[in-house]
């Protein structure tokens, strides 16, 4: 039985996987060889969704950024995360 309001069970996971791929696409198409920082990660998350429950779910699974990382490499991490879900 589904709730009267809100998303169906499993739909959040499907949407999160989709958003991870969208984020990766954006990073690979726009300045893929430039670095991405923790602040850049937060900006990317905010630019991907403004829906609080989805943003929270996406923030939980999107890899943290430790040290120096270029956008293309972070995109690969995002794709790996999406496939693993």
JSON list of C-alpha atoms in Angstrom, two decimals:
[
{"chain": "A", "resi": 1, "resn": "UNK", "atom": "CA", "xyz": [0.00, 0.00, 0.00]},
{"chain": "A", "resi": 2, "resn": "UNK", "atom": "CA", "xyz": [1.34, 3.42, -0.91]},
{"chain": "A", "resi": 3, "resn": "UNK", "atom": "CA", "xyz": [0.95, 6.58, 1.08]},
{"chain": "A", "resi": 4, "resn": "UNK", "atom": "CA", "xyz": [-1.78, 8.92, -0.01]},
{"chain": "A", "resi": 5, "resn": "UNK", "atom": "CA", "xyz": [0.75, 11.71, -0.49]},
{"chain": "A", "resi": 6, "resn": "UNK", "atom": "CA", "xyz": [4.42, 11.61, -1.37]},
{"chain": "A", "resi": 7, "resn": "UNK", "atom": "CA", "xyz": [6.44, 9.25, -3.47]},
{"chain": "A", "resi": 8, "resn": "UNK", "atom": "CA", "xyz": [5.97, 5.56, -3.96]},
{"chain": "A", "resi": 9, "resn": "UNK", "atom": "CA", "xyz": [8.47, 3.23, -2.30]},
{"chain": "A", "resi": 10, "resn": "UNK", "atom": "CA", "xyz": [11.55, 2.89, -4.48]},
{"chain": "A", "resi": 11, "resn": "UNK", "atom": "CA", "xyz": [10.86, 6.02, -6.49]},
{"chain": "A", "resi": 12, "resn": "UNK", "atom": "CA", "xyz": [13.34, 8.05, -4.42]},
{"chain": "A", "resi": 13, "resn": "UNK", "atom": "CA", "xyz": [16.12, 5.53, -5.18]},
{"chain": "A", "resi": 14, "resn": "UNK", "atom": "CA", "xyz": [15.28, 5.66, -8.88]},
{"chain": "A", "resi": 15, "resn": "UNK", "atom": "CA", "xyz": [15.29, 9.46, -8.87]},
{"chain": "A", "resi": 16, "resn": "UNK", "atom": "CA", "xyz": [18.58, 9.59, -6.95]},
{"chain": "A", "resi": 17, "resn": "UNK", "atom": "CA", "xyz": [20.23, 7.27, -9.50]},
{"chain": "A", "resi": 18, "resn": "UNK", "atom": "CA", "xyz": [18.91, 9.46, -12.30]},
{"chain": "A", "resi": 19, "resn": "UNK", "atom": "CA", "xyz": [20.18, 12.63, -10.63]},
{"chain": "A", "resi": 20, "resn": "UNK", "atom": "CA", "xyz": [23.64, 11.11, -10.06]},
{"chain": "A", "resi": 21, "resn": "UNK", "atom": "CA", "xyz": [23.87, 10.46, -13.80]},
{"chain": "A", "resi": 22, "resn": "UNK", "atom": "CA", "xyz": [22.64, 13.99, -14.56]},
{"chain": "A", "resi": 23, "resn": "UNK", "atom": "CA", "xyz": [25.29, 15.45, -12.27]},
{"chain": "A", "resi": 24, "resn": "UNK", "atom": "CA", "xyz": [27.98, 13.35, -13.95]},
{"chain": "A", "resi": 25, "resn": "UNK", "atom": "CA", "xyz": [26.81, 14.48, -17.40]},
{"chain": "A", "resi": 26, "resn": "UNK", "atom": "CA", "xyz": [26.99, 18.12, -16.33]},
{"chain": "A", "resi": 27, "resn": "UNK", "atom": "CA", "xyz": [30.54, 17.74, -14.98]},
{"chain": "A", "resi": 28, "resn": "UNK", "atom": "CA", "xyz": [31.77, 15.93, -18.09]},
{"chain": "A", "resi": 29, "resn": "UNK", "atom": "CA", "xyz": [30.27, 18.51, -20.46]},
{"chain": "A", "resi": 30, "resn": "UNK", "atom": "CA", "xyz": [31.33, 21.65, -18.58]},
{"chain": "A", "resi": 31, "resn": "UNK", "atom": "CA", "xyz": [35.03, 22.17, -17.81]},
{"chain": "A", "resi": 32, "resn": "UNK", "atom": "CA", "xyz": [35.78, 18.46, -17.20]},
{"chain": "A", "resi": 33, "resn": "UNK", "atom": "CA", "xyz": [39.49, 19.05, -16.53]},
{"chain": "A", "resi": 34, "resn": "UNK", "atom": "CA", "xyz": [39.00, 21.73, -13.88]},
{"chain": "A", "resi": 35, "resn": "UNK", "atom": "CA", "xyz": [39.04, 20.91, -10.17]},
{"chain": "A", "resi": 36, "resn": "UNK", "atom": "CA", "xyz": [35.94, 20.46, -8.07]},
{"chain": "A", "resi": 37, "resn": "UNK", "atom": "CA", "xyz": [35.87, 21.35, -4.40]},
{"chain": "A", "resi": 38, "resn": "UNK", "atom": "CA", "xyz": [33.58, 20.57, -1.50]},
{"chain": "A", "resi": 39, "resn": "UNK", "atom": "CA", "xyz": [31.81, 23.86, -2.14]},
{"chain": "A", "resi": 40, "resn": "UNK", "atom": "CA", "xyz": [31.45, 22.86, -5.80]},
{"chain": "A", "resi": 41, "resn": "UNK", "atom": "CA", "xyz": [29.89, 19.57, -4.69]},
{"chain": "A", "resi": 42, "resn": "UNK", "atom": "CA", "xyz": [27.33, 21.44, -2.60]},
{"chain": "A", "resi": 43, "resn": "UNK", "atom": "CA", "xyz": [26.55, 23.80, -5.47]},
{"chain": "A", "resi": 44, "resn": "UNK", "atom": "CA", "xyz": [26.13, 20.85, -7.82]},
{"chain": "A", "resi": 45, "resn": "UNK", "atom": "CA", "xyz": [23.72, 19.16, -5.42]},
{"chain": "A", "resi": 46, "resn": "UNK", "atom": "CA", "xyz": [21.66, 22.35, -5.05]},
{"chain": "A", "resi": 47, "resn": "UNK", "atom": "CA", "xyz": [21.61, 22.88, -8.83]},
{"chain": "A", "resi": 48, "resn": "UNK", "atom": "CA", "xyz": [20.35, 19.32, -9.31]},
{"chain": "A", "resi": 49, "resn": "UNK", "atom": "CA", "xyz": [17.31, 19.47, -7.03]},
{"chain": "A", "resi": 50, "resn": "UNK", "atom": "CA", "xyz": [15.66, 21.85, -4.63]},
{"chain": "A", "resi": 51, "resn": "UNK", "atom": "CA", "xyz": [13.24, 19.21, -3.32]},
{"chain": "A", "resi": 52, "resn": "UNK", "atom": "CA", "xyz": [14.26, 18.79, 0.34]},
{"chain": "A", "resi": 53, "resn": "UNK", "atom": "CA", "xyz": [13.72, 15.02, 0.65]},
{"chain": "A", "resi": 54, "resn": "UNK", "atom": "CA", "xyz": [15.49, 14.36, -2.66]},
{"chain": "A", "resi": 55, "resn": "UNK", "atom": "CA", "xyz": [18.33, 16.73, -1.82]},
{"chain": "A", "resi": 56, "resn": "UNK", "atom": "CA", "xyz": [18.81, 14.99, 1.51]},
{"chain": "A", "resi": 57, "resn": "UNK", "atom": "CA", "xyz": [18.84, 11.55, -0.16]},
{"chain": "A", "resi": 58, "resn": "UNK", "atom": "CA", "xyz": [21.22, 12.76, -2.87]},
{"chain": "A", "resi": 59, "resn": "UNK", "atom": "CA", "xyz": [23.56, 14.38, -0.33]},
{"chain": "A", "resi": 60, "resn": "UNK", "atom": "CA", "xyz": [23.74, 11.09, 1.59]},
{"chain": "A", "resi": 61, "resn": "UNK", "atom": "CA", "xyz": [24.95, 9.07, -1.40]},
{"chain": "A", "resi": 62, "resn": "UNK", "atom": "CA", "xyz": [27.03, 11.55, -3.41]},
{"chain": "A", "resi": 63, "resn": "UNK", "atom": "CA", "xyz": [30.69, 10.90, -2.58]},
{"chain": "A", "resi": 64, "resn": "UNK", "atom": "CA", "xyz": [32.48, 13.46, -0.45]},
{"chain": "A", "resi": 65, "resn": "UNK", "atom": "CA", "xyz": [35.43, 15.27, -2.01]},
{"chain": "A", "resi": 66, "resn": "UNK", "atom": "CA", "xyz": [38.74, 14.69, -0.29]},
{"chain": "A", "resi": 67, "resn": "UNK", "atom": "CA", "xyz": [41.79, 16.49, -1.59]},
{"chain": "A", "resi": 68, "resn": "UNK", "atom": "CA", "xyz": [42.29, 17.48, -5.21]},
{"chain": "A", "resi": 69, "resn": "UNK", "atom": "CA", "xyz": [39.85, 16.06, -7.73]},
{"chain": "A", "resi": 70, "resn": "UNK", "atom": "CA", "xyz": [38.95, 17.07, -11.28]},
{"chain": "A", "resi": 71, "resn": "UNK", "atom": "CA", "xyz": [35.35, 17.20, -12.41]},
{"chain": "A", "resi": 72, "resn": "UNK", "atom": "CA", "xyz": [35.74, 14.28, -14.83]},
{"chain": "A", "resi": 73, "resn": "UNK", "atom": "CA", "xyz": [37.01, 12.02, -12.04]},
{"chain": "A", "resi": 74, "resn": "UNK", "atom": "CA", "xyz": [34.20, 13.05, -9.72]},
{"chain": "A", "resi": 75, "resn": "UNK", "atom": "CA", "xyz": [31.72, 12.31, -12.53]},
{"chain": "A", "resi": 76, "resn": "UNK", "atom": "CA", "xyz": [33.14, 8.78, -12.69]},
{"chain": "A", "resi": 77, "resn": "UNK", "atom": "CA", "xyz": [32.63, 8.41, -8.93]},
{"chain": "A", "resi": 78, "resn": "UNK", "atom": "CA", "xyz": [29.03, 9.60, -9.28]},
{"chain": "A", "resi": 79, "resn": "UNK", "atom": "CA", "xyz": [28.36, 7.04, -12.02]},
{"chain": "A", "resi": 80, "resn": "UNK", "atom": "CA", "xyz": [29.90, 4.25, -9.93]},
{"chain": "A", "resi": 81, "resn": "UNK", "atom": "CA", "xyz": [27.67, 5.24, -7.03]},
{"chain": "A", "resi": 82, "resn": "UNK", "atom": "CA", "xyz": [24.58, 5.23, -9.27]},
{"chain": "A", "resi": 83, "resn": "UNK", "atom": "CA", "xyz": [25.35, 1.77, -10.64]},
{"chain": "A", "resi": 84, "resn": "UNK", "atom": "CA", "xyz": [25.99, 0.38, -7.15]},
{"chain": "A", "resi": 85, "resn": "UNK", "atom": "CA", "xyz": [22.55, 1.50, -5.94]}
]
